[in-house]
Structures are given as C-alpha cells and as structure tokens.
Coordinates of C-alpha atoms in Angstrom, one line a residue:
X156 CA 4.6 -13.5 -8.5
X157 CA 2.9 -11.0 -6.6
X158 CA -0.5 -10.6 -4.5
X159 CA -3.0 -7.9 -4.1
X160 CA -5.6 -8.2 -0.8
X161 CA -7.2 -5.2 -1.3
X162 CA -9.2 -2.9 1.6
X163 CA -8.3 -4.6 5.0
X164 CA -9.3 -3.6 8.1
X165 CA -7.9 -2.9 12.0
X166 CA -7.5 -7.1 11.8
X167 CA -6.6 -9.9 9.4
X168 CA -7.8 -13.4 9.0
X169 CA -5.9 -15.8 11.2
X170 CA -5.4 -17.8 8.1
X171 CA -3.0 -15.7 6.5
X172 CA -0.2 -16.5 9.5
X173 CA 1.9 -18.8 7.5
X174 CA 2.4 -16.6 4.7
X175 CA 2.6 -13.5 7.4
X176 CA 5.8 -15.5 9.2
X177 CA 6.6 -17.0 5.9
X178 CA 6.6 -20.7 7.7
X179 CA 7.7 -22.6 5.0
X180 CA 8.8 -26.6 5.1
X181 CA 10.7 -28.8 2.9
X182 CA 8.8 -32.1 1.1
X183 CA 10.1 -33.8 -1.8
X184 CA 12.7 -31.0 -1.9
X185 CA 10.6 -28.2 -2.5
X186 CA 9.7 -25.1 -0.3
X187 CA 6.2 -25.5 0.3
X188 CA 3.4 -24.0 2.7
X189 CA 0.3 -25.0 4.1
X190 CA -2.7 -22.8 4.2
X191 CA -5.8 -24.0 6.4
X192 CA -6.1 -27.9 5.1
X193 CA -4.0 -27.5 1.9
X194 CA -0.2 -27.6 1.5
X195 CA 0.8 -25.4 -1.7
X196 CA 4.5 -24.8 -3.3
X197 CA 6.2 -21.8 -2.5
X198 CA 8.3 -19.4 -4.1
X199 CA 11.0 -17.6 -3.0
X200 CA 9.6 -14.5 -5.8
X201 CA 6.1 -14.5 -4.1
X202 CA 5.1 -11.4 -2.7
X203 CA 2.1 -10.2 -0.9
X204 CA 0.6 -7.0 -1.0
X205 CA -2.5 -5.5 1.6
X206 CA -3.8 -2.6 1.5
X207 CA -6.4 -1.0 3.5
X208 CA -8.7 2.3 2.8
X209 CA -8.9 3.1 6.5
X210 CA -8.2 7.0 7.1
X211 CA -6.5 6.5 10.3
X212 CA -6.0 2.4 11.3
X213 CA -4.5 1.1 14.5
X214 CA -2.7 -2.0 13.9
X215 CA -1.6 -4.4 16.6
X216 CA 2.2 -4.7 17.6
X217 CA 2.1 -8.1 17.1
X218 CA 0.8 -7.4 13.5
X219 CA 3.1 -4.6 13.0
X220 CA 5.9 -7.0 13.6
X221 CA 4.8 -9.6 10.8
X222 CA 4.7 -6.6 7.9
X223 CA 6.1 -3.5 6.4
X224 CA 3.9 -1.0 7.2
X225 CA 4.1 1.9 4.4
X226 CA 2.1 5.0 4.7
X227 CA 0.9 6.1 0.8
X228 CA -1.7 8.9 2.2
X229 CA -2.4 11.4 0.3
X230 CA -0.3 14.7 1.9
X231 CA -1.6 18.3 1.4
X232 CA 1.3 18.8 -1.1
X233 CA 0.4 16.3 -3.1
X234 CA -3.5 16.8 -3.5
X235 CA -2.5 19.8 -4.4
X236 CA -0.2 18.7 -7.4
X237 CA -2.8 16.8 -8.4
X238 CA -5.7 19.3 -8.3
X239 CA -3.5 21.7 -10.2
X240 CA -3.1 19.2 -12.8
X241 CA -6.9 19.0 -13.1
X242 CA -7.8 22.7 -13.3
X243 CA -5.1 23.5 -16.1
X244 CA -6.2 20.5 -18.0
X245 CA -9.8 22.3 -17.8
X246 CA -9.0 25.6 -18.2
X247 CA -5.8 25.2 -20.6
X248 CA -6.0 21.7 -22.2
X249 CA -3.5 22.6 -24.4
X250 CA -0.7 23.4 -22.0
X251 CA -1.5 20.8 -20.0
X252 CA -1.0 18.8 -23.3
X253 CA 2.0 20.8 -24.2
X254 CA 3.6 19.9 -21.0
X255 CA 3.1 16.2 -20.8
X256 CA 4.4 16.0 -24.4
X257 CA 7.7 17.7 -23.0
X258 CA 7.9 15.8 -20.3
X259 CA 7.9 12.8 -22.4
X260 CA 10.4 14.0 -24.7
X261 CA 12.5 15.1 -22.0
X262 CA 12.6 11.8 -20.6
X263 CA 13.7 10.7 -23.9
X264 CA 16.5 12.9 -24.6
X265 CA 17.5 11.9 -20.9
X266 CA 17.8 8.4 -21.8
X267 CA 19.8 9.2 -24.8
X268 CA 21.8 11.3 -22.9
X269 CA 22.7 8.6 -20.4
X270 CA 23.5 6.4 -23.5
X271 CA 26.0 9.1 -24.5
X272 CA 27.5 9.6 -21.5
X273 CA 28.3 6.1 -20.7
X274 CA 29.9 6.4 -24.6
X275 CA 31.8 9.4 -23.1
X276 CA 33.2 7.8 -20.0
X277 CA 34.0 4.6 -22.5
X278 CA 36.3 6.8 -24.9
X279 CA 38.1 8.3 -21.6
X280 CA 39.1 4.9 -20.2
X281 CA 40.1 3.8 -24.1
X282 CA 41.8 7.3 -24.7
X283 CA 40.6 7.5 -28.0
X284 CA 38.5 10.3 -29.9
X285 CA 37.7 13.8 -28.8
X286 CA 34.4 13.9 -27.1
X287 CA 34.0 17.6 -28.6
X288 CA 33.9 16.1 -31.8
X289 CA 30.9 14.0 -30.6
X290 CA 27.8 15.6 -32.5
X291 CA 25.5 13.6 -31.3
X292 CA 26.5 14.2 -27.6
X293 CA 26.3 17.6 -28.5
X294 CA 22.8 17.9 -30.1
X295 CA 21.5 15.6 -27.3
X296 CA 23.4 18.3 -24.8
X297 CA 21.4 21.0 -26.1
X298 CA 17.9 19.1 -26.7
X299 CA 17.9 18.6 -23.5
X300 CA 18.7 22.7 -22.4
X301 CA 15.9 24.2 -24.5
X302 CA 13.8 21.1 -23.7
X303 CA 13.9 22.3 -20.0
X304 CA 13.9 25.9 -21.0
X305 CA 10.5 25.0 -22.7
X306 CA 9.4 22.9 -20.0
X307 CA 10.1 25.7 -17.6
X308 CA 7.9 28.2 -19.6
X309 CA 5.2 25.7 -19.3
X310 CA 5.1 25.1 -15.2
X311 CA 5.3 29.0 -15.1
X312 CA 2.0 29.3 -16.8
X313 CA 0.7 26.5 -14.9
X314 CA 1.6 27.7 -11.0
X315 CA -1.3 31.0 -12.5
X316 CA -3.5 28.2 -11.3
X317 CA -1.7 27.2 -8.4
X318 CA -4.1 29.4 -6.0
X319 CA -7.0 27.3 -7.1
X320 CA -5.2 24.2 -6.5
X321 CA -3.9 25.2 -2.7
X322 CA -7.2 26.4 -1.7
X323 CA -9.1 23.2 -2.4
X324 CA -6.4 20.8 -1.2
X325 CA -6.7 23.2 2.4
X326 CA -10.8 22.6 2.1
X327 CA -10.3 18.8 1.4
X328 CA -7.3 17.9 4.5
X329 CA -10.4 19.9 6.7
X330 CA -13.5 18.4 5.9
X331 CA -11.2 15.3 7.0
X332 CA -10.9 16.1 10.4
X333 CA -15.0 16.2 10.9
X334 CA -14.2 12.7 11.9
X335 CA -13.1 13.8 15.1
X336 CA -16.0 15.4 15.9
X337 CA -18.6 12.1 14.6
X338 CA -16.5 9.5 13.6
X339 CA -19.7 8.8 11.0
X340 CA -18.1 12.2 9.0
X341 CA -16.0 10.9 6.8
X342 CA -15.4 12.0 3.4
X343 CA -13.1 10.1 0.6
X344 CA -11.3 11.5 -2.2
X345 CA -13.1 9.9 -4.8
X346 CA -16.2 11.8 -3.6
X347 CA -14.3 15.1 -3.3
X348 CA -12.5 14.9 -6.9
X349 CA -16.2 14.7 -8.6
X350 CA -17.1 17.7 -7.3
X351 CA -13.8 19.4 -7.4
X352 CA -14.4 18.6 -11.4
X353 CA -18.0 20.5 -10.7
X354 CA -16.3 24.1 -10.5
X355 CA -15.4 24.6 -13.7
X356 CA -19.2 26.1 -13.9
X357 CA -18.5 28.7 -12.4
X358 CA -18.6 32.5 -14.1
X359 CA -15.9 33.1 -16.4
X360 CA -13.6 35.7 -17.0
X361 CA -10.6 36.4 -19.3
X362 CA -8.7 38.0 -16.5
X363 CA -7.0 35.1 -14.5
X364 CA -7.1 36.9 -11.0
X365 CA -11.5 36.8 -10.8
X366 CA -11.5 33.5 -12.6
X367 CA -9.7 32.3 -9.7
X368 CA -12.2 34.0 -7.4
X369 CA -15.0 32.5 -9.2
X370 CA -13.5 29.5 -8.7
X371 CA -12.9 29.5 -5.5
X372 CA -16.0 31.2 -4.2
X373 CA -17.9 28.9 -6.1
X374 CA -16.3 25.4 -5.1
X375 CA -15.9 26.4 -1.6
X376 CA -19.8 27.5 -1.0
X377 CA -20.7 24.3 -2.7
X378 CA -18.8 22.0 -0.9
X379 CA -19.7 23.5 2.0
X380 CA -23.7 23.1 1.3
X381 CA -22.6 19.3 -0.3
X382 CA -20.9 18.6 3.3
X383 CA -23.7 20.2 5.3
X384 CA -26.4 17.7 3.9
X385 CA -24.7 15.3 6.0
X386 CA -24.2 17.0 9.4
X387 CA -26.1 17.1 12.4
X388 CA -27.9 20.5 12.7
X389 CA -25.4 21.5 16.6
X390 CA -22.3 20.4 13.8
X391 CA -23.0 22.9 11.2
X392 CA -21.6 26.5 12.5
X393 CA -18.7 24.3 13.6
X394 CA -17.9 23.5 10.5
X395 CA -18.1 26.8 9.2
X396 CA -16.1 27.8 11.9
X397 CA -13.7 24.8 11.1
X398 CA -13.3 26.1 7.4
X399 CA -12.1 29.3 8.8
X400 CA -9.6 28.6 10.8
X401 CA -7.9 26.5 8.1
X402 CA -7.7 29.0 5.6
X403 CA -6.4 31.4 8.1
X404 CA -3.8 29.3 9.3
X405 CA -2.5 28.4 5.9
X406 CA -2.9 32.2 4.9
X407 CA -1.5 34.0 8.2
X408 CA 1.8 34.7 9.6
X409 CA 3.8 32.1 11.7
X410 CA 3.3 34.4 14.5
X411 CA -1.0 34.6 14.1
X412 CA -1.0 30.6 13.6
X413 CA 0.5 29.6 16.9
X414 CA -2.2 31.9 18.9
X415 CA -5.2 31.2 16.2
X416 CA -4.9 27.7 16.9
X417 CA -4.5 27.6 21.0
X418 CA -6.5 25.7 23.5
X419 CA -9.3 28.0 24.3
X420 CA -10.5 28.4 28.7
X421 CA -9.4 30.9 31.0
X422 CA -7.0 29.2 32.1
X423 CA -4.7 28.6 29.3
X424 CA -5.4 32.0 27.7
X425 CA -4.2 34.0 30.4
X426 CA -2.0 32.2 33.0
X427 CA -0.3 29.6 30.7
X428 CA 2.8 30.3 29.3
X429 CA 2.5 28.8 26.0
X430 CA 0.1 31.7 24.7
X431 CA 3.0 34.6 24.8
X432 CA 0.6 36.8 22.5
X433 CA -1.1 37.2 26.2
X434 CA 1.3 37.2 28.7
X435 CA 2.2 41.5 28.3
X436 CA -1.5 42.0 28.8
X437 CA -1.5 39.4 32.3
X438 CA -0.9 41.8 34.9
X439 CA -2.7 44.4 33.0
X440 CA -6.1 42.0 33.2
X441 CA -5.7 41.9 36.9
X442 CA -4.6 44.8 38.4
X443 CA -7.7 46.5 36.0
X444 CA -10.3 44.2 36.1
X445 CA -12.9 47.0 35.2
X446 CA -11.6 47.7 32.3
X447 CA -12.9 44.3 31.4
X448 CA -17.0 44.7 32.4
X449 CA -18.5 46.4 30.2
X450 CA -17.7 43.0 27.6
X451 CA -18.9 41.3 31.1
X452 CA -22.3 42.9 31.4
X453 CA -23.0 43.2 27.7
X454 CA -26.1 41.4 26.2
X455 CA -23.8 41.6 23.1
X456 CA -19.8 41.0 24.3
X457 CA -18.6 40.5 20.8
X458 CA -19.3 43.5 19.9
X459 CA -17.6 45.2 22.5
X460 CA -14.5 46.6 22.2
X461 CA -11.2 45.2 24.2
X462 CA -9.4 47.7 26.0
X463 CA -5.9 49.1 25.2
X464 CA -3.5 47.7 24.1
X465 CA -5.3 44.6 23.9
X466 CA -7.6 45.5 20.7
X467 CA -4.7 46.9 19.2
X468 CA -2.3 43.8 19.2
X469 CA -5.2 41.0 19.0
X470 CA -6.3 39.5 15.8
X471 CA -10.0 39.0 15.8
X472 CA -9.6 35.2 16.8
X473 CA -7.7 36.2 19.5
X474 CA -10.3 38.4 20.5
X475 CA -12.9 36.1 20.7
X476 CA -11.1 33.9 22.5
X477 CA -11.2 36.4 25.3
X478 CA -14.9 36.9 24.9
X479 CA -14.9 32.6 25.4
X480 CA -13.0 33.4 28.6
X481 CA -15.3 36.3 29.8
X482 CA -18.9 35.2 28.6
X483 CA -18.5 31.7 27.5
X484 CA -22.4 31.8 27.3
X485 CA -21.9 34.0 23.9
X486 CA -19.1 32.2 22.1
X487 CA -21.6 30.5 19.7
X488 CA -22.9 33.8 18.1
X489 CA -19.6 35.6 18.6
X490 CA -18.8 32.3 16.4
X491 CA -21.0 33.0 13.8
X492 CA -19.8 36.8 13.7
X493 CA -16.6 35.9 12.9
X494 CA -17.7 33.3 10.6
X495 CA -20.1 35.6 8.7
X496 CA -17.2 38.4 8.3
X497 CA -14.5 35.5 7.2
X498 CA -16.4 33.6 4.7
X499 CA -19.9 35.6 4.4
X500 CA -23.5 35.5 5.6
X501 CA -24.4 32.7 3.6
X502 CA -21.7 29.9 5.8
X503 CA -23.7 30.5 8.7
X504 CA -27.2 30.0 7.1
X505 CA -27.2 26.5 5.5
X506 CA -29.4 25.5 2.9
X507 CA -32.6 23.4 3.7
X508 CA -32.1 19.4 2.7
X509 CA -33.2 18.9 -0.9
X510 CA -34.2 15.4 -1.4
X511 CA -34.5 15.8 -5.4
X512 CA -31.1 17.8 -5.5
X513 CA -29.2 14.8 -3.6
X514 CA -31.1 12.0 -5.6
X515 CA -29.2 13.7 -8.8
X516 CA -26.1 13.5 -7.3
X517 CA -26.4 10.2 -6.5
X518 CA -26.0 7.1 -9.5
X519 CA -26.6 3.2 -9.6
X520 CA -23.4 2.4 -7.5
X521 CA -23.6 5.6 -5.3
X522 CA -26.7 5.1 -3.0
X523 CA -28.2 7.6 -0.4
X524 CA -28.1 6.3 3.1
X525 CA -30.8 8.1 5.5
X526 CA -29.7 8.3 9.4
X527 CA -33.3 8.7 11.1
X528 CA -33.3 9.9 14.4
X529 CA -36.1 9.0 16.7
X530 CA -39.7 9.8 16.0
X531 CA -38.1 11.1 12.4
X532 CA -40.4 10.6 9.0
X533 CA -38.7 10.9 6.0
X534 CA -42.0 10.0 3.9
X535 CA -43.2 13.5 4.3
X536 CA -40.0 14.7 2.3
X537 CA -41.5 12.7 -0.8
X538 CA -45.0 14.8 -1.1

C-alpha cells in the first residue's frame, strides 16, 4: 500500500524516523512499528512516497542516507515536448487528435505483435507450421509499418511548430534563474503554462513562418511585462538583458557561446586564458594602448568603434564586454543598447504597474501579494 506526503521542505518531522529506518519489531508474530505513542502493523508492501515543490532543495547527508533521492525536474527538453504538444493542439486540434489516436493504435498493434511473436518463437521450438503461412502475423507485420509510416507523417507536421515550442521552454528555464538575483523571484510552471495558453491571441496568418513570429513576439513581450510587475525597478534592464543572452546562447555557434557567456572584469577578459577569443588581440592592447582612448574619453564608449582587428572578430557582446573593462561607468546604457537592438526598444521601457490589469489576472485561489517598501502607499493606486 503506498503513501503520498506531498510538498516537503529542506527538513522532515522527527516523527517520521521509524518509517525513514524502517525500525520495525516483532509482537505476537507480526511486524509492527511504533509511531509517536502508537504501535501500528507493518507491511512488508508499504511504501512511502515525499515529494517536495522546492526549485533547488539542500537536504542533509544524514537525510540523504535514509531515502532515494529522485530528481523529476522538469529539463529544457522536456518543457519543450510539452509546450509543443500544447500549441499544435491549438493551432491543429486535429492532428494533434490524429496523432494520439495513432499512437494508441500503434500501441495496440504492438501488443498484438508481441502476442504473435511469442506464437512464432513457440512453433520454432515445436517445429511445426510455416510462420509465412501465418496471416495474422503478417497483417499485424504490416499494420504496424504503415501505422508508423502514418505516425511519422504526423510528427513531421508537428516539429512546423517546434520553433514556438523551443523558444518558450528557453524564456521559461530563464525567468528561473531570477532567483539568483532575489531569491523572492520565483516563478512556477503552473503560472507560466496559463499564460503560455494566452498566446494563441496573437495576429494570425495562413503562412506558418509569421504565425510563428506572432507567436513568439507576442508571448515573449508579454511575459516579459507579466514578469516585470514583480521586479524591483535596479532588476528590470537585467532582466532584459538576462532574456538576451539566453536566446543567444541557444541560437549561436558553440564558438560565440563560450565567450558570450564569460566572467566579465579586466582581468579575466584580457589576461586569463580561458577567454581565447582575446588572447591574439593581448599584446596588441598593450603595446597600443592609444588605439584604445578614444572609447576611454568618450561621453558615449558604446558607440565607439573598437580598433582592428578587434571590431572585426568580436560579436557585439564581446564588444561590450570590452567597453565594461574600459568604462565600467557606462556598461548600464551600453546594456540597454544591446538590449534595445536584440529584442527592441520596448524591453528596455517597461510598462507602468496596472493595478486593474493584475486584479484580472488574478482569481479566488490566486491572490495578489503587495511587497511595500518603506514610506510606500499603495492606497493612492486605488483613486
């Protein structure tokens, strides 16, 4: 008989140690167990199952030691299964229909097929009968081949929508790592799934390429003003800024992903030898350090070109990291430069809170918590 404890956190009751170290005792010749005052039978079929909703939790060795820890986190791969899923059930229910019936049926015909087979290896050992002669083996036998055939068609129309599906999963995995900035950011799939569903009101179009871009453009600007309601005003660009680096490391080379994503100081952009992208332009940087002052003495460094062959071999990330190393003073609206030109003007100009516009979102089980700084007066909002 099995048990669910359901959402946990970093530490369990003290209670639950007999079960944990399955201390069980013999009286009257059953297996029995006490919990707190009260001694209960046991059975050797009980299981016990916890689970815990915590993102990230750090659990004790001497808990570790007592369970099976199993990871069932949701990985990039298979949000995105799932999101795809969603968006051809919306925008082709009846593929999406299509498909699970096959898949259904396929199962099926496998199960008849293992019936057959073990029929098959049964006539071998007894020597008796020609397994050609076997219709049924052979109808099952090519079911099955134009069942996968078909079934094959149907994931081909369905990875049209795969882009879609990708994207979001990519905006999802990042709005989860705003926790390491506040650890009050967090953000659970069954907020984000909601919304995801929320995109399919976007402009529509008969060719599938700018559906997807409506799509996208329209999902991603609107969970970027839905996340935005609850950041503090210093966390916004870097959240912008956040979004683009994730798209452009799951859309760039191998080669731009290692430098795009480097520690950024002087330090370990041009004397470290992790960052090889900058180690033929080293010497370069010091024997002609004058090359280098204009972006020095600029009001504006960001604008400013880098010399050669520097602004021909650096991605504009890379350049900016430079610009950090030169005039860290300017990174924040070199920041919002290369946010504007990623993702557009309107990421680095979030929208004012609407009170009315998050009351709709919110239900009788979904309240709206209110963090007040000091001195802060929400009551004004309500006039």
């Amino acid at each position: 008989m099995p048990l669910l404890l359901e959402n946990i956190g970093e530490e369990l009751d003290p209670s639950l140690e007999p079960l944990l170290l399955k201390q069980t005792f013999k009286q009257g010749g059953v297996d029995c167990i006490r919990l707190g005052e009260s001694v209960i039978e046991y059975s050797n079929d009980f299981r016990f199952y916890i689970t815990t909703k915590l993102w990230n939790p750090h659990y004790l060795p001497e808990l570790a030691t007592k369970v099976s820890l199993l990871n069932f986190m949701i990985t990039p791969e298979g949000l995105e299964d799932q999101l795809l899923g969603i968006v051809v059930a919306k925008e082709r229910p009846e593929l999406e229909e299509e498909r699970n019936a096959l898949i259904l049926q396929s199962a099926e015909n496998k199960r008849h097929l293992k019936e057959t087979e073990d029929k098959i290896l049964e006539t071998l050992q007894s020597s008796e009968g020609n397994i050609l002669e076997d219709e049924r083996a052979i109808q099952i036998l090519d079911s099955a081949k134009i069942m996968s055939n078909e079934i094959t068609k149907k994931q081909e129309s369905r990875e049209g929508y795969r882009a879609i599906a990708k994207h979001s999963s990519i905006l999802f995995f990042s709005i989860t790592e705003l926790t390491n900035i506040d650890p009050m950011y967090q953000y659970s799939l069954n907020w984000f799934l909601p919304m995801f569903c929320l995109l399919f009101i976007s402009n529509k179009s008969k060719i599938l390429e700018r559906r997807l871009q409506f799509l996208i453009d329209h999902f991603t600007y609107n969970l970027y003003c839905n996340v935005c309601r609850s950041l503090f005003e210093k966390d916004k660009l870097l959240f912008s800024f956040l979004l683009c680096c994730k798209l452009l490391f799951n859309h760039s080379t191998k080669n731009d992903l290692i430098y795009s994503i480097a520690p950024i100081c002087y330090y370990t952009v041009l004397l470290t030898k992790e960052l090889d992208c900058y180690l033929s332009h080293r010497e370069a940087f010091f024997k002609n350090p004058e090359d280098f002052k204009p972006i020095y003495d600029s009001k504006d460094p960001y604008t400013v070109g880098l010399p050669a062959p520097w602004c021909e071999q650096l991605n504009d990330l890379q350049k900016m990291i430079i610009v950090r190393c030169l005039r860290p003073d300017k990174i924040v609206p070199a920041v919002r430069k290369y946010v504007t030109c990623s993702l557009g003007k309107k990421f680095v100009q979030p929208p004012p809170f609407d009170l009315s516009k998050s009351y709709l979102d919110s239900n009788s089980t979904i309240p709206l918590v209110f963090v007040l700084s000091a001195g802060a007066d929400p009551m004004a909002s309500k006039s």
